[in-house]
Short mmCIF file of C-alpha atoms in Angstrom, two decimals:
data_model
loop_
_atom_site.label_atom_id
_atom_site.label_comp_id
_atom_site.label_asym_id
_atom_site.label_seq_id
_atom_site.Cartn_x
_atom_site.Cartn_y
_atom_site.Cartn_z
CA UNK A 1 -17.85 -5.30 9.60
CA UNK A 2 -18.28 -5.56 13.54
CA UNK A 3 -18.53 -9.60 13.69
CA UNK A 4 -17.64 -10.78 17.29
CA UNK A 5 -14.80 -12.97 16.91
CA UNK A 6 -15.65 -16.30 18.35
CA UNK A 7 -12.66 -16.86 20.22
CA UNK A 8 -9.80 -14.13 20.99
CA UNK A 9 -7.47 -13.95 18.55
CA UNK A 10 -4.49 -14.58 21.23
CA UNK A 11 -5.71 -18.36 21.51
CA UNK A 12 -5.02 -18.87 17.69
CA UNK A 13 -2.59 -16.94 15.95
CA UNK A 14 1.19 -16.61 15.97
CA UNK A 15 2.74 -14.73 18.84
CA UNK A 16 5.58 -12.69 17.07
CA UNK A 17 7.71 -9.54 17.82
CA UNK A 18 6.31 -7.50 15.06
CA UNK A 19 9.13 -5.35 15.70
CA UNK A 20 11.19 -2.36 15.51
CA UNK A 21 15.03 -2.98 16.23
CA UNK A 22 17.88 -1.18 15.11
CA UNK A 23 21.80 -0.67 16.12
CA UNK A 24 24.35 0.89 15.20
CA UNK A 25 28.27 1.03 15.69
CA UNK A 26 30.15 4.29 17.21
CA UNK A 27 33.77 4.61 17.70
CA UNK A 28 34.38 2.18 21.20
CA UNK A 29 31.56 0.48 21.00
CA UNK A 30 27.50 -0.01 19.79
CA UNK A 31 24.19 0.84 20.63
CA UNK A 32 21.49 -1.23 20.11
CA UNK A 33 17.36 -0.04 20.64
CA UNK A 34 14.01 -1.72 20.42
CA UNK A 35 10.75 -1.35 21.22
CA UNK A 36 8.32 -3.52 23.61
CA UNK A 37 5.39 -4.55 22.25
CA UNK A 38 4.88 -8.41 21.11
CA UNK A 39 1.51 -8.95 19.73
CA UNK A 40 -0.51 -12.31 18.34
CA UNK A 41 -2.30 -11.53 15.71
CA UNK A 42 -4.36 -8.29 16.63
CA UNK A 43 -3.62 -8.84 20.45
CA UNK A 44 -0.71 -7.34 21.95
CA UNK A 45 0.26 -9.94 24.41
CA UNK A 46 3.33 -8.03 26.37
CA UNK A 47 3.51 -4.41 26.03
CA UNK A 48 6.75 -4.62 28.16
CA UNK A 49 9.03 -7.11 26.57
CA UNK A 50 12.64 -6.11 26.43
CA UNK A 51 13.73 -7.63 22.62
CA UNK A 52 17.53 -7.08 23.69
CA UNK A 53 18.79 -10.51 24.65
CA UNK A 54 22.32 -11.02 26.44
CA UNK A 55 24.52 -13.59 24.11
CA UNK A 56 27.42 -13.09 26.26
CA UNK A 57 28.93 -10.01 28.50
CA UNK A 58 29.71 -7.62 25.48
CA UNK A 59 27.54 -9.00 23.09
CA UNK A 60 24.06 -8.75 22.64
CA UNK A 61 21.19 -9.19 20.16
CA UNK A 62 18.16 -7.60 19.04
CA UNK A 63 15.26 -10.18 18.29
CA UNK A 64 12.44 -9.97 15.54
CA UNK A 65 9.63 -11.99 14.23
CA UNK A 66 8.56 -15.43 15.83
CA UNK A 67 8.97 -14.50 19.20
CA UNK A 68 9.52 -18.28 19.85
CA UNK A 69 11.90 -18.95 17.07
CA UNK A 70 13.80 -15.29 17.90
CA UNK A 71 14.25 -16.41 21.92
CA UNK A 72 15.38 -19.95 21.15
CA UNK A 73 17.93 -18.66 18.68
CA UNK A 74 19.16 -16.43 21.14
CA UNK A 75 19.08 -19.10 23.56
CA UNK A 76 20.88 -21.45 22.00
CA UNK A 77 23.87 -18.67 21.47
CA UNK A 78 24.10 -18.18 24.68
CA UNK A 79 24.69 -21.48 25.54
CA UNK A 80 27.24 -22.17 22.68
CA UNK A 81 28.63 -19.00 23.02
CA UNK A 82 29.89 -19.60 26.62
CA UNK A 83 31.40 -22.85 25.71
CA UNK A 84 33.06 -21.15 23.29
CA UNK A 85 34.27 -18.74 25.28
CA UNK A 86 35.63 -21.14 27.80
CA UNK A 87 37.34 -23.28 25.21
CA UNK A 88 39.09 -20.20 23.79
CA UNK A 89 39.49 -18.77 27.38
CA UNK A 90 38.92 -15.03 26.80
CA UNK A 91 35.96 -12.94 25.15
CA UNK A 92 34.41 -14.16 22.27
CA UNK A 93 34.63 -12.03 19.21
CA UNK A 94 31.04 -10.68 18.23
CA UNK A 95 31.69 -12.06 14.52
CA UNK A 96 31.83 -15.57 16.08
CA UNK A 97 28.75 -14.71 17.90
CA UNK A 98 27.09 -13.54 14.79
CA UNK A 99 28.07 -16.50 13.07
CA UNK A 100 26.70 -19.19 15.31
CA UNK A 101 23.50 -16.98 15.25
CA UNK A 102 23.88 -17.09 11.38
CA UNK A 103 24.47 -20.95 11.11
CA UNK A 104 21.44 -21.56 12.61
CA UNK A 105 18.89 -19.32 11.10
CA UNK A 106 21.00 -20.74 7.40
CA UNK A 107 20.56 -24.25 8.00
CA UNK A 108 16.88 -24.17 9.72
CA UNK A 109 15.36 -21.64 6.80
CA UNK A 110 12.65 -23.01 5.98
CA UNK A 111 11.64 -23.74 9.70
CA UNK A 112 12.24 -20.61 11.28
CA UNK A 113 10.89 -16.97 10.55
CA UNK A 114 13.06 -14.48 12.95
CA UNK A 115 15.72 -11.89 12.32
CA UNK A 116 18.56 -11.79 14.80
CA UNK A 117 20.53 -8.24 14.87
CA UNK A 118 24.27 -8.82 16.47
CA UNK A 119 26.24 -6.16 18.01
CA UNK A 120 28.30 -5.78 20.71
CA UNK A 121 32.49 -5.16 21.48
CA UNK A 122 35.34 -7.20 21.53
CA UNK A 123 38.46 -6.12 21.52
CA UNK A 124 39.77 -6.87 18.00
CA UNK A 125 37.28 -5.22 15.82
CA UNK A 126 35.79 -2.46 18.88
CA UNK A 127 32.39 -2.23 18.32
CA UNK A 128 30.99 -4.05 15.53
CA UNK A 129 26.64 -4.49 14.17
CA UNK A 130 26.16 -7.71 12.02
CA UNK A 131 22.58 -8.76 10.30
CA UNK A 132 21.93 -12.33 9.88
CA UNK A 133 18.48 -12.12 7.99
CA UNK A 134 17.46 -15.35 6.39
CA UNK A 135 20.59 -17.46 6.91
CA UNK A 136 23.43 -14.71 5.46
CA UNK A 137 26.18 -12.76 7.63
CA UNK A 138 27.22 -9.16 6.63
CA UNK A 139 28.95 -6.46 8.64
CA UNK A 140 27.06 -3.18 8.43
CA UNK A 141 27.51 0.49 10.22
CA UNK A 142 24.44 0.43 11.15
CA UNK A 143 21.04 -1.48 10.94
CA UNK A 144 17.29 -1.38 10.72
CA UNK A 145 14.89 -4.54 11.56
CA UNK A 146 11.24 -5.25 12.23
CA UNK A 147 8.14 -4.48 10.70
CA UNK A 148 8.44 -1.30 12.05
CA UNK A 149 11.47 -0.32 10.14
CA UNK A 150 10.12 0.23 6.80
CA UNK A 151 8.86 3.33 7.90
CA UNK A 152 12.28 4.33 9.21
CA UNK A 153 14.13 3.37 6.00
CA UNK A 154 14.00 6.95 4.88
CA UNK A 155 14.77 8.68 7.96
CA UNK A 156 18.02 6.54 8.99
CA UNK A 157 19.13 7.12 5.29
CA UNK A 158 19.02 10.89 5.64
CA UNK A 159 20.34 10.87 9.25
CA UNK A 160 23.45 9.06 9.56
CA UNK A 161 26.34 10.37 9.44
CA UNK A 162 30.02 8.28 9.99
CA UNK A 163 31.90 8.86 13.14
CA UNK A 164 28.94 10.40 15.58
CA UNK A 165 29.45 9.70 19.09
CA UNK A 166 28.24 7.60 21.60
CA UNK A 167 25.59 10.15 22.86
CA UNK A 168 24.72 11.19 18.89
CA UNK A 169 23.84 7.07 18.11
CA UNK A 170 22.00 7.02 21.74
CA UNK A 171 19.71 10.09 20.32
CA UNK A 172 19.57 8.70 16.71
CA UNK A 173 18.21 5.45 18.15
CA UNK A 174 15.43 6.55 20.46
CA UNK A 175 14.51 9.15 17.50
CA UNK A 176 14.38 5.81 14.74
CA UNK A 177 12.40 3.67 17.59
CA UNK A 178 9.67 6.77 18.43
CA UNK A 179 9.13 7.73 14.51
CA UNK A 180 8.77 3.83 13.86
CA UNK A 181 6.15 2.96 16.57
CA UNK A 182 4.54 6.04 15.99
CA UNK A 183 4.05 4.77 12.73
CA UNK A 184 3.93 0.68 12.85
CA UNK A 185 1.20 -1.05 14.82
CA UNK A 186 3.33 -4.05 15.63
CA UNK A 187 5.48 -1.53 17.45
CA UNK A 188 5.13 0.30 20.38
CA UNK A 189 5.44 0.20 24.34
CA UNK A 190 8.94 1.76 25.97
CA UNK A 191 11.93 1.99 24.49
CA UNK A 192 14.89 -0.43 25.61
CA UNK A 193 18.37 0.59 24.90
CA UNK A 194 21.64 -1.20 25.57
CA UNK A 195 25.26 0.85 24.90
CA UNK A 196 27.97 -1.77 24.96
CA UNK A 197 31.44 -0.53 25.24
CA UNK A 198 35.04 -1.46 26.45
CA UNK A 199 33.19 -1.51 29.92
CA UNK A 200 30.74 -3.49 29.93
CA UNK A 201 26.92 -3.34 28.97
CA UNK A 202 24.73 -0.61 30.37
CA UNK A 203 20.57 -1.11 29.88
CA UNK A 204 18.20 1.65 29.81
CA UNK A 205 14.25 1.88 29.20
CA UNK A 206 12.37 5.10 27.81
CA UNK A 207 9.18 5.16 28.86
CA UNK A 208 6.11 5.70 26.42
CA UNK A 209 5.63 9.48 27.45
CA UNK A 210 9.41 10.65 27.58
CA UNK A 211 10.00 9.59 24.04
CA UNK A 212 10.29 12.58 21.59
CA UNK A 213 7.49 13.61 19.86
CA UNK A 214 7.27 14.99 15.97
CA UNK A 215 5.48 16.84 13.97
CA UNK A 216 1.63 16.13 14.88
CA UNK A 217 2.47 14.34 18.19
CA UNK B 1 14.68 -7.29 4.77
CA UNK B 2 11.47 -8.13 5.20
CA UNK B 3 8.87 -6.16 4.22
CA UNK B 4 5.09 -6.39 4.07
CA UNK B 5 3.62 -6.80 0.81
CA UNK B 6 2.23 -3.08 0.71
CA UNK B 7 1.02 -2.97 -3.09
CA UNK B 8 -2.53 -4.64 -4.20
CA UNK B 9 -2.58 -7.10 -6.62
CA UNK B 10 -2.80 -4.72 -9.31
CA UNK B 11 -2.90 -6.27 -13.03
CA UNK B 12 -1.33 -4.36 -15.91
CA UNK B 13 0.76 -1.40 -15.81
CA UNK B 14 0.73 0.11 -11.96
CA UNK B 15 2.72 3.20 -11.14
CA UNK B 16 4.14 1.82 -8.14
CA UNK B 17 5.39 5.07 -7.17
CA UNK B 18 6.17 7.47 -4.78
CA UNK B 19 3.75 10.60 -4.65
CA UNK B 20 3.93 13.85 -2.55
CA UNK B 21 2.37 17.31 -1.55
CA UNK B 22 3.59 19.29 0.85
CA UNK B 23 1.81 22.93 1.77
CA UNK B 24 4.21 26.08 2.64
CA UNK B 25 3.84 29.32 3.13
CA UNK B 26 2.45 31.04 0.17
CA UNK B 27 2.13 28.14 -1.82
CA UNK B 28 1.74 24.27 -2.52
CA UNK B 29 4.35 21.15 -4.09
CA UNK B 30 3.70 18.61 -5.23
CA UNK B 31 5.64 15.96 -6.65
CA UNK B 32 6.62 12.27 -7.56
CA UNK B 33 8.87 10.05 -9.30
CA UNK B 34 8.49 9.02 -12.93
CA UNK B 35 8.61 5.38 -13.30
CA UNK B 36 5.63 2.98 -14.36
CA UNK B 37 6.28 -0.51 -13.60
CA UNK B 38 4.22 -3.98 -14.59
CA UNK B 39 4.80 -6.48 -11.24
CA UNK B 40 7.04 -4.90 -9.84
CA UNK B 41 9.80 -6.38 -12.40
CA UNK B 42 9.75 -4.56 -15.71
CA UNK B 43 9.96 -0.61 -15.84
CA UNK B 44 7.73 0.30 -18.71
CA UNK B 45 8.52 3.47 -18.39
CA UNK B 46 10.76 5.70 -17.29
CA UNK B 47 9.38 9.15 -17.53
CA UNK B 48 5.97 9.40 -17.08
CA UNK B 49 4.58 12.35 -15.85
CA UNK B 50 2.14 11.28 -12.87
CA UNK B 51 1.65 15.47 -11.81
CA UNK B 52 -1.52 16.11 -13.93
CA UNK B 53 -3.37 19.40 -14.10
CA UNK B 54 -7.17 19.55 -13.50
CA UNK B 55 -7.34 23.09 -13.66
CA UNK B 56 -4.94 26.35 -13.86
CA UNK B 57 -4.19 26.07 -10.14
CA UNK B 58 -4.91 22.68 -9.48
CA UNK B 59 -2.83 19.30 -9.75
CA UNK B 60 -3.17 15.99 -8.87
CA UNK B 61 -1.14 13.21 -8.77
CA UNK B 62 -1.86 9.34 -9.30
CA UNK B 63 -0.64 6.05 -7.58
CA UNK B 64 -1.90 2.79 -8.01
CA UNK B 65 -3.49 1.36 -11.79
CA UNK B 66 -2.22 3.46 -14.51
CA UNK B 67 -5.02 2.93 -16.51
CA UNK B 68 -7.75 3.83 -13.94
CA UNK B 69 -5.91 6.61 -12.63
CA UNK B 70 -5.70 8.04 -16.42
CA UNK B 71 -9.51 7.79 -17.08
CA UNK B 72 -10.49 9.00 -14.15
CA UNK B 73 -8.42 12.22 -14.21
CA UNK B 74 -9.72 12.37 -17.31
CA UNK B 75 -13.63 12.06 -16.22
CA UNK B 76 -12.33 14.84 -13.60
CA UNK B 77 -10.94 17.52 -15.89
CA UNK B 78 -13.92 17.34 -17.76
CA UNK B 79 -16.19 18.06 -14.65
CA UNK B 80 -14.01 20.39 -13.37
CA UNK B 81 -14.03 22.64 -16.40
CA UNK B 82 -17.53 22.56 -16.30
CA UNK B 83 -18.26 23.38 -12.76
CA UNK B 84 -15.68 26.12 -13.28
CA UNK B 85 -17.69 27.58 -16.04
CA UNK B 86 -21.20 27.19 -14.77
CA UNK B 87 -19.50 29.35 -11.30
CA UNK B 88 -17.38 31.81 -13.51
CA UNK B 89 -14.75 31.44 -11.54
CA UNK B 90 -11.68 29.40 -10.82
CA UNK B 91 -12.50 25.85 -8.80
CA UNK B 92 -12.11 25.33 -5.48
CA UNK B 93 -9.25 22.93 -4.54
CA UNK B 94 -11.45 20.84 -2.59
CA UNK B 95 -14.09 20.67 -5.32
CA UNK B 96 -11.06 19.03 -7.43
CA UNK B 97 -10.67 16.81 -4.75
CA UNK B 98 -14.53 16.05 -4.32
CA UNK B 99 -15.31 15.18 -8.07
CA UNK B 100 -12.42 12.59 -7.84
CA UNK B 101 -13.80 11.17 -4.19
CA UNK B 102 -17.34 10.62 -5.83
CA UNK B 103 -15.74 8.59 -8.50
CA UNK B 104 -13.56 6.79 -6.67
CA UNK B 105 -15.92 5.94 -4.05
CA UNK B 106 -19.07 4.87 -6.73
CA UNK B 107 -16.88 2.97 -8.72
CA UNK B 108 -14.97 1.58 -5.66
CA UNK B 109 -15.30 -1.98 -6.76
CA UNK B 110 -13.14 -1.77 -10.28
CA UNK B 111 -11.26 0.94 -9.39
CA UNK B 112 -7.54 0.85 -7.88
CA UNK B 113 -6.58 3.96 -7.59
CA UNK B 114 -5.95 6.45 -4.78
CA UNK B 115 -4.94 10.52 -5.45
CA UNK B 116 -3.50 13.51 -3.82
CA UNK B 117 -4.69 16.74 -4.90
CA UNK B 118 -3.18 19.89 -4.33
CA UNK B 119 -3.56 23.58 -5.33
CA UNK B 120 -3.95 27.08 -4.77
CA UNK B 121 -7.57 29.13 -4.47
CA UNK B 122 -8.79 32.17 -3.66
CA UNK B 123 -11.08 30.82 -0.30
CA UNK B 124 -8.30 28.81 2.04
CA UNK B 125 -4.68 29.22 -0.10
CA UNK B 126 -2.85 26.19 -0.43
CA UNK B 127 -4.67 23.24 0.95
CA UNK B 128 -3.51 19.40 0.04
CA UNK B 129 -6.28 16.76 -0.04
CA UNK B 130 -6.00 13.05 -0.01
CA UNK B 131 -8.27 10.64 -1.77
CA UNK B 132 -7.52 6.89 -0.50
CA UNK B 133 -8.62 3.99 -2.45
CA UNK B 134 -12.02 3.27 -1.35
CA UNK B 135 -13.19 6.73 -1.58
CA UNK B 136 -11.78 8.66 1.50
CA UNK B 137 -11.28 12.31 1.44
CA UNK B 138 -8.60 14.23 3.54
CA UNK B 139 -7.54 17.42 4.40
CA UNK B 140 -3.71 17.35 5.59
CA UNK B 141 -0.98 19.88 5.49
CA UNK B 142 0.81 17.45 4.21
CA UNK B 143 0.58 14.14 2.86
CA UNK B 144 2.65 11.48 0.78
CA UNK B 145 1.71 8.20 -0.65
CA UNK B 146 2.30 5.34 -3.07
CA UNK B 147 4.49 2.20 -2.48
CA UNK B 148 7.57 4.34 -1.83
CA UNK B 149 5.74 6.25 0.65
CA UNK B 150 6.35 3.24 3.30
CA UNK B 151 9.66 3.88 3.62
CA UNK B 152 9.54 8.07 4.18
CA UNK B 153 6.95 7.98 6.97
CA UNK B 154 9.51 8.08 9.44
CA UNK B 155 11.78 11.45 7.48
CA UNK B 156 8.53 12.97 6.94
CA UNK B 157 7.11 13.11 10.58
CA UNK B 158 10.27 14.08 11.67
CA UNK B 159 11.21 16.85 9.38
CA UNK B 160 7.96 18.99 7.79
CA UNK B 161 7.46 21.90 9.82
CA UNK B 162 4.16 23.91 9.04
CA UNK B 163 4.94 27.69 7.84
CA UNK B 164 8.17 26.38 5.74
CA UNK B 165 9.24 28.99 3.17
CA UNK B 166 9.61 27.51 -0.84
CA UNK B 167 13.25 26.86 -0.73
CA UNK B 168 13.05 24.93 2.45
CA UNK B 169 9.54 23.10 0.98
CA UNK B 170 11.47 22.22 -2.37
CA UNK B 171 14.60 20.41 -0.37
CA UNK B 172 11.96 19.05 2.13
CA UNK B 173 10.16 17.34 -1.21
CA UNK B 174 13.30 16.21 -2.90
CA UNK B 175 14.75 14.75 -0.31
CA UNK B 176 11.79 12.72 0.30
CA UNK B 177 11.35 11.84 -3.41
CA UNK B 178 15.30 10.93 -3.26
CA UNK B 179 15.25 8.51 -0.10
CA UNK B 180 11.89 6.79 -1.82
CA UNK B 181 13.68 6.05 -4.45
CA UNK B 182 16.35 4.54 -3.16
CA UNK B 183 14.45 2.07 -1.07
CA UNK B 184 11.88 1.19 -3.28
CA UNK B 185 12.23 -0.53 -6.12
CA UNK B 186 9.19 0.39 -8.20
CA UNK B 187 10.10 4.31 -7.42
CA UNK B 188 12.60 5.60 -9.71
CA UNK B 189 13.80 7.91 -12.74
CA UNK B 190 13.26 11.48 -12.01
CA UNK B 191 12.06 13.46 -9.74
CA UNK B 192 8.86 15.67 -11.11
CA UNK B 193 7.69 18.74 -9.25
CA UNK B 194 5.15 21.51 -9.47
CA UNK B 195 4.97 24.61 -7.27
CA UNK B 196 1.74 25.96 -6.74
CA UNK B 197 1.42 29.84 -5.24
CA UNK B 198 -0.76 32.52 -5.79
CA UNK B 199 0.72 33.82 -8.96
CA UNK B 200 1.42 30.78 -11.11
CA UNK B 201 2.80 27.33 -11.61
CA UNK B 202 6.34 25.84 -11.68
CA UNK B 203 7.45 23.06 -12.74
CA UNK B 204 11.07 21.93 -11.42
CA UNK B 205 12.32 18.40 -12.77
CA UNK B 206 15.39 16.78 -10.92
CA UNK B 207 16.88 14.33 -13.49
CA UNK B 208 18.32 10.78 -11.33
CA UNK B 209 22.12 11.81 -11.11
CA UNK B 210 20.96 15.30 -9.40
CA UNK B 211 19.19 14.28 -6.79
CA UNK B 212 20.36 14.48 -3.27
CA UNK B 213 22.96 11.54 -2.43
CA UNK B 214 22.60 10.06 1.35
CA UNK B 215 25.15 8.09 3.47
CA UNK B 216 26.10 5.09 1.27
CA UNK B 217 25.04 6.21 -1.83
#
């Protein structure tokens, strides 16, 4: 059972963002949460990542999987995004974001293995969460994504209630992320969040030891 | 979603399940859901009973091959009996739990088959043992498991509390059972559950439409 490897399993295998990611709409605006940790195989590779990309001012996304696939998606948004933008001359709407993130994780399928999470605010719709997992596009109040969020499933089922606040989603968040990386061993690290409201965009990281703690923590 | 492929490849009829035991003060539940399942795509049945009683103040319950789990609860009772005779008096609950271990663990190569065992005695009150599927035994206060179990690791952590009284233990279990089943798609039917205490045995079934309804349901 304790066979030295003969070459570290970082060299080899996949590097992905076995993940936990989650966000969730309030009333003004979103709040999207991950953790840090990206791991190859049985390596963790960065313990620091931050898995909230920028797509455009008010509009961000939360990245799972392939780490490579998941950052050229996101990537790629960016870029088409702020052409967009330019073309239409104001704020793009976060559906149009989601759906340039959806066309390409539809039409490359087979190719690709990550799972963007959309949310951010624009001023038709306010705030606004959209999953685009395997290629479809569906508005939701809230979501869960990652390998870390099967363990979660249960706990953001009995938890969330409609029309909490912008602090109540901030505290339902970091309590999802610390349950699922206490849980998931592809999850783990700090906490990132990002609120996103009429305002702008404002980041914030939880370090390891300020998270809450449960039951036999 | 994705989600890791968290069952074995288990041939024939598998309760794919969700299985529970919580300890609280004064007593022990323990509980599951009632549906039997071959692959994962056919329910072959709807109410079976997975709570099954070793001894007066013992239960256990079964996840994993139905067919294994059956004979070696069966093998079980037997030695329990037994034991309890040549002693004259009532089992301990971690002797229950031991006589299943040594099977599992002897026979670890054709069984598939893990156990929770919970009960009352005389020694240490309510205690809640696990027995994992190559022939681990535990001692938690409390402890669920089964395919549904994935998806409540995250409720669980964050809402047992040790010293809880019956009422709050019961609602603690249901909702558990509940948010299983609503995730997982080899969990389902009713909701069985036995309390355990000092001065007898309950047995409280929660028929589908009863159970506790969460956000979207």
């Amino acid at each position: 059972m304790l066979e030295e490897p003969s070459e570290p399993g970082w060299l080899s295998e996949e590097v992905t963002t076995g993940t936990t990611i989650i966000a969730i709409e309030f009333d003004g605006g979103v709040v999207l949460g991950s953790d840090s940790r990206v791991s190859a195989g049985e390596t963790v590779v960065n313990r620091v990542m931050n898995k909230l990309s920028l797509l455009h001012d008010k509009i961000y996304c939360a990245l799972s999987g392939s780490a490579a696939d998941a950052q050229t998606i996101a990537e790629m948004v960016n870029y088409q995004l702020d052409v967009h933008s330019i073309e239409v001359g104001e704020d793009p709407q976060v559906r149009s974001a989601a759906s340039l993130v959806k066309n390409i994780s539809y039409k490359y399928k087979e190719e690709l293995s990550a799972h963007l999470i959309v949310a951010g605010w624009d001023k038709r719709g306010g705030g606004q969460v959209y999953v685009t997992l395997n290629g479809l596009l569906s508005r939701q109040p809230f979501a869960v994504g990652g390998s870390g969020s099967a363990y979660v499933y249960g706990f953001v089922d009995a938890e969330y209630r409609k029309a909490m606040s912008k602090e109540d989603c901030q505290q339902f968040v970091v309590n999802t992320l610390s349950l699922a990386m206490s849980r998931d061993g592809s999850s783990g690290g700090v906490a990132y969040l990002v609120t996103i409201d009429e305002k702008g965009a404002e980041e914030k990281c939880i370090l390891g030891n300020e998270l809450p703690t449960f039951y036999d923590q | 979603m994705e989600r890791r492929f968290m069952d074995s490849q288990i041939k024939g009829v598998s309760t794919g399940t969700t299985i529970l035991a919580v300890t609280f003060n004064g007593g022990v539940i323990i509980g599951s859901d009632s549906r039997a399942s071959i692959g994962g795509y056919y329910v072959s049945s709807k109410t079976i009973n997975k709570l099954i009683q070793v001894h007066d103040r013992i239960f256990c319950c079964i996840a994993g091959s139905l067919a294994d789990a059956q004979a070696v609860t069966k093998a079980a009772k037997f030695q329990i009996s037994f034991h309890s005779i040549q002693m004259e008096s009532p089992p301990l609950v971690k002797a229950a739990a031991s006589v299943l271990r040594e099977l599992c663990y002897n026979n670890k190569e054709e069984l598939q088959a893990g156990f929770i065992t919970a009960g009352w005695d005389r020694k240490k009150g309510p205690q809640v043992y696990t027995v994992a599927l190559g022939g681990m035994l535990l001692s938690q206060p409390f402890t669920i498991g089964g395919s549904g179990s994935t998806y409540i690791y995250g409720y669980a952590d964050a809402k047992y509390k040790p010293d809880m009284s019956k009422e709050e233990c019961l609602q603690f279990a249901t909702n558990a059972l509940a948010l299983a089943m609503g995730r997982d798609n080899v969990s389902g039917g009713v909701a069985h559950l036995v309390v355990i205490t000092e001065e007898g045995v309950e047995h409280v079934v929660i028929p589908g439409d009863k159970l506790p309804k969460f956000h979207d349901e």
